[in-house]
Amino acid sequence: MNFSPDRPMLVAVVDDAPLNLTLMSKLVDRLGQTRAQAFERPTEALSWCIQNEPDLVIVDYMMPDMDGLEFIRRIRSVRNRDDLPILMVTASHERPVRYEALDCGASDFLTKPIDGREFEVRVRNMLKLREAHLAGRQRAELLAEEVRKATAAIVDRERETITRLARAAEFRDPETGAHIQRMAHYSALIARQLGHSRDFIDALMMAAPMHDVGKLGIPDTILLKAGRLTPEEFAVMKQHPAIGYDILKESSSSILRLGASIALTHHEKFDGTGYPQQLAGTAIPIEGRIVAVADVFDALTSARPYKPAWPLSRAIALLREGRGSHFDADCVDALLQTWDEVQDIRLRFRDEGEPAFAPVTQH
């Protein structure tokens, strides 16, 4: 409930004695800017309080079906009712009941028989307390919204930084922007199929495009060479994972640090024969294992100046052949289990000038 100084304050009055109920309701209505909601049955009052969130509850102790103590216990168990002021009406000699009521969550007490002046003072005090709680809650909500907006702005700037880093690498590499989009979406598909959290999937989508940022440090004579690399040239090319890691590793951004891990490990192989660290199995971070499958699949099925695109059937066969050796078998299976979505991604992020293609069924 949002706080507004102009709205009437709602006061639920609960008492099985009609005379007491009428008296307290009239006293509430006389205060001005207040409106009493009267209940003889505590079960009805509880249901109304849960659905409507009053500003104050005045409840008698002795009632059939549910006494005041049980009423307080139940209403305090409801979400967002922990700051709701509750006045319990008791006889002056019921001190043990008062102690128990305080334990249950009563805010204050009214003594029978009701004294009009005391009633007015206590109710006004409780409503001022309620106003303070609501105003504080509203300030907290406004602050939370400002934090959300500021966080969104930071994420947008972070996304822009990542995009520009990835584009910088693209300008020095024959791979296209569409490749970056496809492999990022493939990575997200795999992560989702493996059961990872939404936060991890979103972070992976943002970080995966930085997998080859280390190619910024590779000479053009090697990076853009049309033919096969010599062993010496390939040794230089194999430095790009470590270069990418060095570029990203010390960032304060968790997304860029995830990108550093991906850059370093996406050429590792599940059997330990990859590079640069020869990691094997689950020693390779999951993000590296996921991106390895996504990146290789898209590289195989995309045309490059130095090679034509492989048929999908041939690329699928290579992934299956590499299960458990080159690739984490679970990651391969996760990609192939989302085949319809894989083809949707290929259609959405086609390379410039590439014609539309018909869906292909796995064999």
mmCIF file of C-alpha atoms in Angstrom:
data_model
loop_
_atom_site.group_PDB
_atom_site.id
_atom_site.type_symbol
_atom_site.label_atom_id
_atom_site.label_comp_id
_atom_site.label_asym_id
_atom_site.label_seq_id
_atom_site.Cartn_x
_atom_site.Cartn_y
_atom_site.Cartn_z
ATOM 1 C CA MET A 1 0.000 0.000 0.000
ATOM 2 C CA ASN A 2 1.412 3.384 -1.028
ATOM 3 C CA PHE A 3 1.342 6.232 1.490
ATOM 4 C CA SER A 4 -0.784 9.286 0.703
ATOM 5 C CA PRO A 5 -1.574 11.916 3.348
ATOM 6 C CA ASP A 6 -4.955 12.590 1.696
ATOM 7 C CA ARG A 7 -6.454 9.119 1.810
ATOM 8 C CA PRO A 8 -8.535 7.948 4.793
ATOM 9 C CA MET A 9 -6.832 5.564 7.200
ATOM 10 C CA LEU A 10 -8.581 2.195 7.371
ATOM 11 C CA VAL A 11 -9.159 0.782 10.870
ATOM 12 C CA ALA A 12 -10.409 -2.779 11.261
ATOM 13 C CA VAL A 13 -12.398 -3.189 14.509
ATOM 14 C CA VAL A 14 -12.995 -6.775 15.646
ATOM 15 C CA ASP A 15 -15.289 -7.545 18.590
ATOM 16 C CA ASP A 16 -18.063 -10.127 18.975
ATOM 17 C CA ALA A 17 -20.046 -7.792 21.276
ATOM 18 C CA PRO A 18 -22.224 -5.542 19.044
ATOM 19 C CA LEU A 19 -22.357 -2.710 21.588
ATOM 20 C CA ASN A 20 -18.563 -2.526 21.957
ATOM 21 C CA LEU A 21 -18.146 -2.834 18.202
ATOM 22 C CA THR A 22 -20.514 0.073 17.522
ATOM 23 C CA LEU A 23 -18.887 2.244 20.176
ATOM 24 C CA MET A 24 -15.335 1.740 18.913
ATOM 25 C CA SER A 25 -16.377 2.165 15.277
ATOM 26 C CA LYS A 26 -18.048 5.518 16.054
ATOM 27 C CA LEU A 27 -15.002 6.664 18.002
ATOM 28 C CA VAL A 28 -12.794 5.804 15.021
ATOM 29 C CA ASP A 29 -15.016 7.631 12.533
ATOM 30 C CA ARG A 30 -15.014 10.741 14.753
ATOM 31 C CA LEU A 31 -11.242 11.120 14.481
ATOM 32 C CA GLY A 32 -11.376 12.503 10.945
ATOM 33 C CA GLN A 33 -9.510 11.051 7.935
ATOM 34 C CA THR A 34 -10.258 7.614 9.362
ATOM 35 C CA ARG A 35 -12.796 4.962 8.408
ATOM 36 C CA ALA A 36 -13.814 2.013 10.557
ATOM 37 C CA GLN A 37 -14.471 -1.450 9.125
ATOM 38 C CA ALA A 38 -16.410 -3.411 11.734
ATOM 39 C CA PHE A 39 -16.408 -7.200 12.177
ATOM 40 C CA GLU A 40 -18.205 -9.391 14.709
ATOM 41 C CA ARG A 41 -16.567 -12.575 13.410
ATOM 42 C CA PRO A 42 -12.754 -12.729 13.638
ATOM 43 C CA THR A 43 -12.481 -15.147 10.702
ATOM 44 C CA GLU A 44 -14.173 -12.617 8.411
ATOM 45 C CA ALA A 45 -11.990 -9.848 9.821
ATOM 46 C CA LEU A 46 -8.814 -11.872 9.182
ATOM 47 C CA SER A 47 -9.804 -12.552 5.577
ATOM 48 C CA TRP A 48 -10.544 -8.857 5.001
ATOM 49 C CA CYS A 49 -7.269 -7.761 6.603
ATOM 50 C CA ILE A 50 -5.291 -10.138 4.382
ATOM 51 C CA GLN A 51 -6.976 -8.850 1.217
ATOM 52 C CA ASN A 52 -7.121 -5.129 2.027
ATOM 53 C CA GLU A 53 -4.187 -4.260 4.345
ATOM 54 C CA PRO A 54 -5.703 -1.908 6.938
ATOM 55 C CA ASP A 55 -3.724 0.803 8.700
ATOM 56 C CA LEU A 56 -4.689 -0.319 12.207
ATOM 57 C CA VAL A 57 -6.414 -3.330 13.763
ATOM 58 C CA ILE A 58 -8.317 -3.124 17.050
ATOM 59 C CA VAL A 59 -9.154 -6.612 18.271
ATOM 60 C CA ASP A 60 -10.848 -7.915 21.389
ATOM 61 C CA TYR A 61 -9.210 -10.691 23.365
ATOM 62 C CA MET A 62 -12.242 -12.798 24.314
ATOM 63 C CA MET A 63 -14.041 -13.974 21.147
ATOM 64 C CA PRO A 64 -15.538 -17.306 20.009
ATOM 65 C CA ASP A 65 -13.913 -19.419 17.266
ATOM 66 C CA MET A 66 -10.664 -17.426 17.413
ATOM 67 C CA ASP A 67 -9.439 -15.324 20.337
ATOM 68 C CA GLY A 68 -7.420 -12.148 19.936
ATOM 69 C CA LEU A 69 -4.102 -13.891 20.497
ATOM 70 C CA GLU A 70 -4.665 -16.359 17.674
ATOM 71 C CA PHE A 71 -5.905 -13.536 15.453
ATOM 72 C CA ILE A 72 -2.676 -11.619 16.004
ATOM 73 C CA ARG A 73 -0.543 -14.710 15.353
ATOM 74 C CA ARG A 74 -2.278 -15.334 12.032
ATOM 75 C CA ILE A 75 -2.167 -11.782 10.792
ATOM 76 C CA ARG A 76 1.516 -11.458 11.692
ATOM 77 C CA SER A 77 2.258 -14.521 9.574
ATOM 78 C CA VAL A 78 0.996 -12.732 6.462
ATOM 79 C CA ARG A 79 3.525 -11.047 4.165
ATOM 80 C CA ASN A 80 3.785 -7.256 4.607
ATOM 81 C CA ARG A 81 1.832 -7.254 7.858
ATOM 82 C CA ASP A 82 4.807 -7.123 10.197
ATOM 83 C CA ASP A 83 4.576 -3.320 10.503
ATOM 84 C CA LEU A 84 0.783 -3.188 10.910
ATOM 85 C CA PRO A 85 -0.165 -1.632 14.294
ATOM 86 C CA ILE A 86 -2.489 -3.831 16.381
ATOM 87 C CA LEU A 87 -4.326 -2.721 19.512
ATOM 88 C CA MET A 88 -5.686 -5.489 21.716
ATOM 89 C CA VAL A 89 -8.674 -4.789 23.978
ATOM 90 C CA THR A 90 -8.382 -6.585 27.348
ATOM 91 C CA ALA A 91 -9.652 -6.330 30.911
ATOM 92 C CA SER A 92 -7.320 -4.482 33.245
ATOM 93 C CA HIS A 93 -6.596 -7.586 35.342
ATOM 94 C CA GLU A 94 -5.470 -9.791 32.380
ATOM 95 C CA ARG A 95 -1.747 -9.093 32.736
ATOM 96 C CA PRO A 96 -0.575 -12.589 31.630
ATOM 97 C CA VAL A 97 -2.719 -12.184 28.514
ATOM 98 C CA ARG A 98 -0.987 -8.869 27.789
ATOM 99 C CA TYR A 99 2.436 -10.480 28.071
ATOM 100 C CA GLU A 100 1.413 -13.218 25.651
ATOM 101 C CA ALA A 101 -0.121 -10.653 23.293
ATOM 102 C CA LEU A 102 3.170 -8.763 23.190
ATOM 103 C CA ASP A 103 4.946 -12.004 22.331
ATOM 104 C CA CYS A 104 2.440 -12.570 19.503
ATOM 105 C CA GLY A 105 2.986 -9.098 18.058
ATOM 106 C CA ALA A 106 0.488 -6.729 19.687
ATOM 107 C CA SER A 107 1.590 -3.079 19.451
ATOM 108 C CA ASP A 108 -0.384 -1.670 22.403
ATOM 109 C CA PHE A 109 -3.493 -2.242 24.541
ATOM 110 C CA LEU A 110 -6.879 -0.716 25.275
ATOM 111 C CA THR A 111 -8.476 -1.434 28.632
ATOM 112 C CA LYS A 112 -12.126 -2.319 29.197
ATOM 113 C CA PRO A 113 -14.350 -0.495 29.772
ATOM 114 C CA ILE A 114 -13.352 1.732 26.848
ATOM 115 C CA ASP A 115 -12.468 5.301 27.812
ATOM 116 C CA GLY A 116 -13.111 7.679 24.915
ATOM 117 C CA ARG A 117 -10.164 9.953 25.618
ATOM 118 C CA GLU A 118 -7.685 7.099 26.060
ATOM 119 C CA PHE A 119 -9.060 5.452 22.919
ATOM 120 C CA GLU A 120 -8.536 8.597 20.846
ATOM 121 C CA VAL A 121 -4.940 9.126 22.046
ATOM 122 C CA ARG A 122 -3.859 5.515 21.523
ATOM 123 C CA VAL A 123 -5.485 5.219 18.103
ATOM 124 C CA ARG A 124 -3.952 8.503 16.935
ATOM 125 C CA ASN A 125 -0.523 7.350 18.134
ATOM 126 C CA MET A 126 -0.881 4.056 16.305
ATOM 127 C CA LEU A 127 -1.965 5.781 13.094
ATOM 128 C CA LYS A 128 1.009 8.148 13.270
ATOM 129 C CA LEU A 129 3.213 5.087 13.622
ATOM 130 C CA ARG A 130 1.515 3.582 10.586
ATOM 131 C CA GLU A 131 2.071 6.760 8.563
ATOM 132 C CA ALA A 132 5.760 6.662 9.427
ATOM 133 C CA HIS A 133 5.994 2.994 8.388
ATOM 134 C CA LEU A 134 4.216 3.615 5.072
ATOM 135 C CA ALA A 135 6.293 6.683 4.282
ATOM 136 C CA GLY A 136 9.457 4.709 5.047
ATOM 137 C CA ARG A 137 8.296 1.840 2.886
ATOM 138 C CA GLN A 138 7.540 4.226 0.032
ATOM 139 C CA ARG A 139 10.979 5.822 0.336
ATOM 140 C CA ALA A 140 12.554 2.368 0.276
ATOM 141 C CA GLU A 141 10.574 1.441 -2.853
ATOM 142 C CA LEU A 142 11.586 4.670 -4.581
ATOM 143 C CA LEU A 143 15.214 4.058 -3.644
ATOM 144 C CA ALA A 144 14.983 0.475 -4.918
ATOM 145 C CA GLU A 145 13.588 1.767 -8.220
ATOM 146 C CA GLU A 146 16.422 4.276 -8.521
ATOM 147 C CA VAL A 147 18.934 1.506 -7.824
ATOM 148 C CA ARG A 148 17.238 -0.667 -10.456
ATOM 149 C CA LYS A 149 17.477 2.131 -13.023
ATOM 150 C CA ALA A 150 21.107 2.821 -12.154
ATOM 151 C CA THR A 151 21.925 -0.893 -12.367
ATOM 152 C CA ALA A 152 20.185 -1.132 -15.744
ATOM 153 C CA ALA A 153 22.239 1.810 -16.990
ATOM 154 C CA ILE A 154 25.438 0.116 -15.817
ATOM 155 C CA VAL A 155 24.427 -3.120 -17.555
ATOM 156 C CA ASP A 156 23.690 -1.181 -20.751
ATOM 157 C CA ARG A 157 27.106 0.475 -20.629
ATOM 158 C CA GLU A 158 28.700 -2.881 -19.908
ATOM 159 C CA ARG A 159 26.874 -4.431 -22.849
ATOM 160 C CA GLU A 160 28.076 -1.608 -25.084
ATOM 161 C CA THR A 161 31.669 -2.110 -23.904
ATOM 162 C CA ILE A 162 31.445 -5.820 -24.631
ATOM 163 C CA THR A 163 29.908 -5.223 -28.048
ATOM 164 C CA ARG A 164 32.637 -2.769 -28.984
ATOM 165 C CA LEU A 165 35.360 -5.140 -27.796
ATOM 166 C CA ALA A 166 33.848 -7.935 -29.851
ATOM 167 C CA ARG A 167 33.517 -5.666 -32.888
ATOM 168 C CA ALA A 168 37.137 -4.572 -32.528
ATOM 169 C CA ALA A 169 38.156 -8.221 -32.781
ATOM 170 C CA GLU A 170 35.800 -8.727 -35.756
ATOM 171 C CA PHE A 171 37.504 -5.954 -37.735
ATOM 172 C CA ARG A 172 40.720 -7.948 -37.625
ATOM 173 C CA ASP A 173 39.123 -11.319 -38.306
ATOM 174 C CA PRO A 174 37.163 -12.687 -41.276
ATOM 175 C CA GLU A 175 34.417 -13.830 -38.890
ATOM 176 C CA THR A 176 31.218 -11.760 -39.056
ATOM 177 C CA GLY A 177 28.998 -10.020 -36.539
ATOM 178 C CA ALA A 178 26.342 -12.609 -37.316
ATOM 179 C CA HIS A 179 28.748 -15.316 -36.136
ATOM 180 C CA ILE A 180 29.112 -13.508 -32.809
ATOM 181 C CA GLN A 181 25.330 -13.355 -32.400
ATOM 182 C CA ARG A 182 24.792 -16.978 -33.377
ATOM 183 C CA MET A 183 27.441 -18.477 -31.137
ATOM 184 C CA ALA A 184 26.263 -16.363 -28.180
ATOM 185 C CA HIS A 185 22.705 -17.595 -28.654
ATOM 186 C CA TYR A 186 23.875 -21.189 -29.110
ATOM 187 C CA SER A 187 25.800 -20.849 -25.863
ATOM 188 C CA ALA A 188 22.685 -19.619 -24.073
ATOM 189 C CA LEU A 189 20.670 -22.542 -25.487
ATOM 190 C CA ILE A 190 23.203 -25.042 -24.202
ATOM 191 C CA ALA A 191 23.352 -23.435 -20.756
ATOM 192 C CA ARG A 192 19.566 -23.392 -20.483
ATOM 193 C CA GLN A 193 19.302 -27.046 -21.550
ATOM 194 C CA LEU A 194 21.904 -27.969 -18.915
ATOM 195 C CA GLY A 195 19.716 -26.360 -16.242
ATOM 196 C CA HIS A 196 21.770 -23.291 -15.389
ATOM 197 C CA SER A 197 20.211 -20.241 -13.737
ATOM 198 C CA ARG A 198 18.712 -17.354 -15.679
ATOM 199 C CA ASP A 199 21.439 -15.070 -14.318
ATOM 200 C CA PHE A 200 24.192 -17.344 -15.624
ATOM 201 C CA ILE A 201 22.498 -17.715 -19.014
ATOM 202 C CA ASP A 202 22.156 -13.947 -19.400
ATOM 203 C CA ALA A 203 25.751 -13.391 -18.337
ATOM 204 C CA LEU A 204 26.963 -16.045 -20.780
ATOM 205 C CA MET A 205 25.023 -14.394 -23.624
ATOM 206 C CA MET A 206 26.856 -11.151 -22.923
ATOM 207 C CA ALA A 207 30.299 -12.649 -22.319
ATOM 208 C CA ALA A 208 30.487 -15.258 -25.097
ATOM 209 C CA PRO A 209 31.111 -12.701 -27.894
ATOM 210 C CA MET A 210 34.450 -11.867 -26.263
ATOM 211 C CA HIS A 211 35.825 -15.360 -26.805
ATOM 212 C CA ASP A 212 38.218 -14.249 -29.552
ATOM 213 C CA VAL A 213 39.095 -10.768 -28.319
ATOM 214 C CA GLY A 214 42.680 -11.970 -27.935
ATOM 215 C CA LYS A 215 42.991 -12.007 -31.740
ATOM 216 C CA LEU A 216 43.585 -8.281 -31.409
ATOM 217 C CA GLY A 217 47.149 -9.273 -30.483
ATOM 218 C CA ILE A 218 47.742 -11.586 -33.460
ATOM 219 C CA PRO A 219 49.606 -10.153 -36.507
ATOM 220 C CA ASP A 220 47.508 -9.657 -39.647
ATOM 221 C CA THR A 221 49.899 -11.797 -41.675
ATOM 222 C CA ILE A 222 48.797 -14.771 -39.579
ATOM 223 C CA LEU A 223 45.224 -13.801 -38.695
ATOM 224 C CA LEU A 224 44.195 -13.024 -42.279
ATOM 225 C CA LYS A 225 46.231 -15.685 -44.035
ATOM 226 C CA ALA A 226 44.060 -17.499 -46.588
ATOM 227 C CA GLY A 227 45.996 -20.756 -46.622
ATOM 228 C CA ARG A 228 46.982 -23.242 -43.959
ATOM 229 C CA LEU A 229 49.167 -21.879 -41.165
ATOM 230 C CA THR A 230 52.668 -23.201 -40.701
ATOM 231 C CA PRO A 231 53.477 -24.814 -37.331
ATOM 232 C CA GLU A 232 55.289 -21.615 -36.319
ATOM 233 C CA GLU A 233 52.337 -19.445 -37.343
ATOM 234 C CA PHE A 234 49.882 -21.719 -35.564
ATOM 235 C CA ALA A 235 52.001 -21.441 -32.409
ATOM 236 C CA VAL A 236 51.527 -17.675 -32.579
ATOM 237 C CA MET A 237 47.776 -18.056 -33.249
ATOM 238 C CA LYS A 238 47.480 -20.275 -30.162
ATOM 239 C CA GLN A 239 48.504 -17.315 -28.043
ATOM 240 C CA HIS A 240 45.164 -15.530 -28.568
ATOM 241 C CA PRO A 241 43.335 -17.228 -25.645
ATOM 242 C CA ALA A 242 45.956 -16.019 -23.167
ATOM 243 C CA ILE A 243 45.996 -12.558 -24.765
ATOM 244 C CA GLY A 244 42.213 -12.315 -24.445
ATOM 245 C CA TYR A 245 42.432 -13.432 -20.831
ATOM 246 C CA ASP A 246 45.048 -10.789 -20.062
ATOM 247 C CA ILE A 247 42.865 -8.083 -21.648
ATOM 248 C CA LEU A 248 39.790 -8.958 -19.561
ATOM 249 C CA LYS A 249 40.915 -10.681 -16.373
ATOM 250 C CA GLU A 250 41.345 -7.720 -14.010
ATOM 251 C CA SER A 251 38.039 -6.035 -14.785
ATOM 252 C CA SER A 252 35.730 -5.097 -11.896
ATOM 253 C CA SER A 253 32.858 -6.368 -14.072
ATOM 254 C CA SER A 254 31.723 -9.943 -13.427
ATOM 255 C CA ILE A 255 30.662 -10.167 -17.094
ATOM 256 C CA LEU A 256 34.113 -9.201 -18.349
ATOM 257 C CA ARG A 257 35.729 -11.638 -15.910
ATOM 258 C CA LEU A 258 33.437 -14.355 -17.273
ATOM 259 C CA GLY A 259 34.589 -13.281 -20.741
ATOM 260 C CA ALA A 260 38.194 -13.662 -19.580
ATOM 261 C CA SER A 261 37.506 -17.254 -18.543
ATOM 262 C CA ILE A 262 35.795 -17.982 -21.867
ATOM 263 C CA ALA A 263 38.614 -16.398 -23.859
ATOM 264 C CA LEU A 264 41.197 -18.513 -22.030
ATOM 265 C CA THR A 265 39.402 -21.874 -22.126
ATOM 266 C CA HIS A 266 37.261 -22.108 -25.276
ATOM 267 C CA HIS A 267 40.038 -23.954 -27.152
ATOM 268 C CA GLU A 268 40.610 -26.520 -24.423
ATOM 269 C CA LYS A 269 39.490 -30.065 -25.260
ATOM 270 C CA PHE A 270 37.672 -32.429 -22.946
ATOM 271 C CA ASP A 271 40.418 -35.069 -23.282
ATOM 272 C CA GLY A 272 43.170 -32.596 -22.333
ATOM 273 C CA THR A 273 44.700 -32.151 -25.792
ATOM 274 C CA GLY A 274 43.565 -28.550 -26.296
ATOM 275 C CA TYR A 275 45.333 -25.291 -25.589
ATOM 276 C CA PRO A 276 46.717 -23.198 -23.953
ATOM 277 C CA GLN A 277 46.668 -25.111 -20.613
ATOM 278 C CA GLN A 278 45.804 -28.673 -21.683
ATOM 279 C CA LEU A 279 42.954 -28.777 -19.168
ATOM 280 C CA ALA A 280 40.752 -31.873 -19.210
ATOM 281 C CA GLY A 281 37.183 -32.774 -18.213
ATOM 282 C CA THR A 282 35.507 -30.648 -15.599
ATOM 283 C CA ALA A 283 38.770 -28.845 -14.896
ATOM 284 C CA ILE A 284 37.692 -26.784 -17.906
ATOM 285 C CA PRO A 285 35.184 -24.205 -16.616
ATOM 286 C CA ILE A 286 31.635 -24.902 -17.798
ATOM 287 C CA GLU A 287 31.531 -21.616 -19.714
ATOM 288 C CA GLY A 288 34.574 -22.712 -21.722
ATOM 289 C CA ARG A 289 33.062 -26.123 -22.440
ATOM 290 C CA ILE A 290 29.794 -24.554 -23.585
ATOM 291 C CA VAL A 291 31.363 -21.934 -25.848
ATOM 292 C CA ALA A 292 33.708 -24.520 -27.377
ATOM 293 C CA VAL A 293 30.708 -26.398 -28.782
ATOM 294 C CA ALA A 294 28.827 -23.264 -29.856
ATOM 295 C CA ASP A 295 31.870 -21.688 -31.509
ATOM 296 C CA VAL A 296 33.021 -24.780 -33.405
ATOM 297 C CA PHE A 297 29.509 -25.592 -34.610
ATOM 298 C CA ASP A 298 28.993 -22.115 -36.020
ATOM 299 C CA ALA A 299 32.493 -21.908 -37.492
ATOM 300 C CA LEU A 300 31.944 -25.200 -39.324
ATOM 301 C CA THR A 301 28.536 -24.228 -40.713
ATOM 302 C CA SER A 302 29.558 -20.715 -41.801
ATOM 303 C CA ALA A 303 31.299 -19.714 -45.025
ATOM 304 C CA ARG A 304 34.644 -17.953 -44.717
ATOM 305 C CA PRO A 305 37.001 -16.492 -47.349
ATOM 306 C CA TYR A 306 39.222 -19.519 -46.854
ATOM 307 C CA LYS A 307 36.503 -22.232 -46.774
ATOM 308 C CA PRO A 308 32.901 -22.988 -47.725
ATOM 309 C CA ALA A 309 30.242 -23.721 -45.096
ATOM 310 C CA TRP A 310 29.960 -27.350 -44.110
ATOM 311 C CA PRO A 311 26.611 -29.091 -44.594
ATOM 312 C CA LEU A 312 24.759 -29.341 -41.291
ATOM 313 C CA SER A 313 24.832 -33.124 -41.402
ATOM 314 C CA ARG A 314 28.628 -33.093 -41.581
ATOM 315 C CA ALA A 315 28.925 -30.602 -38.699
ATOM 316 C CA ILE A 316 26.541 -32.673 -36.553
ATOM 317 C CA ALA A 317 28.574 -35.784 -37.305
ATOM 318 C CA LEU A 318 31.767 -34.034 -36.182
ATOM 319 C CA LEU A 319 30.160 -32.916 -32.907
ATOM 320 C CA ARG A 320 28.935 -36.435 -32.208
ATOM 321 C CA GLU A 321 32.319 -37.899 -33.094
ATOM 322 C CA GLY A 322 33.978 -35.442 -30.690
ATOM 323 C CA ARG A 323 31.676 -36.205 -27.718
ATOM 324 C CA GLY A 324 33.859 -36.932 -24.716
ATOM 325 C CA SER A 325 37.125 -36.229 -26.557
ATOM 326 C CA HIS A 326 37.103 -32.769 -28.106
ATOM 327 C CA PHE A 327 33.819 -31.700 -26.479
ATOM 328 C CA ASP A 328 31.918 -32.181 -23.237
ATOM 329 C CA ALA A 329 29.305 -34.767 -24.248
ATOM 330 C CA ASP A 330 26.594 -33.057 -22.196
ATOM 331 C CA CYS A 331 27.146 -29.781 -24.048
ATOM 332 C CA VAL A 332 26.956 -31.502 -27.445
ATOM 333 C CA ASP A 333 23.751 -33.270 -26.444
ATOM 334 C CA ALA A 334 22.253 -30.042 -25.099
ATOM 335 C CA LEU A 335 22.821 -28.263 -28.428
ATOM 336 C CA LEU A 336 21.393 -31.096 -30.496
ATOM 337 C CA GLN A 337 18.372 -31.462 -28.190
ATOM 338 C CA THR A 338 17.377 -27.875 -29.022
ATOM 339 C CA TRP A 339 17.698 -28.360 -32.762
ATOM 340 C CA ASP A 340 14.574 -26.417 -33.757
ATOM 341 C CA GLU A 341 15.827 -23.398 -31.803
ATOM 342 C CA VAL A 342 19.301 -23.791 -33.318
ATOM 343 C CA GLN A 343 17.778 -23.480 -36.771
ATOM 344 C CA ASP A 344 15.709 -20.475 -35.705
ATOM 345 C CA ILE A 345 18.935 -18.771 -34.607
ATOM 346 C CA ARG A 346 20.639 -19.580 -37.914
ATOM 347 C CA LEU A 347 17.681 -18.046 -39.729
ATOM 348 C CA ARG A 348 17.521 -14.898 -37.569
ATOM 349 C CA PHE A 349 21.246 -14.150 -37.706
ATOM 350 C CA ARG A 350 22.186 -14.981 -41.282
ATOM 351 C CA ASP A 351 25.401 -13.564 -42.705
ATOM 352 C CA GLU A 352 24.908 -10.530 -44.914
ATOM 353 C CA GLY A 353 23.800 -11.579 -48.380
ATOM 354 C CA GLU A 354 23.142 -15.170 -47.333
ATOM 355 C CA PRO A 355 19.790 -16.443 -48.704
ATOM 356 C CA ALA A 356 17.152 -17.979 -46.464
ATOM 357 C CA PHE A 357 17.390 -21.741 -46.100
ATOM 358 C CA ALA A 358 14.986 -24.554 -45.392
ATOM 359 C CA PRO A 359 15.059 -26.289 -42.011
ATOM 360 C CA VAL A 360 17.241 -29.390 -41.813
ATOM 361 C CA THR A 361 16.319 -32.491 -39.829
ATOM 362 C CA GLN A 362 18.972 -34.321 -37.767
ATOM 363 C CA HIS A 363 19.875 -37.795 -38.943
#
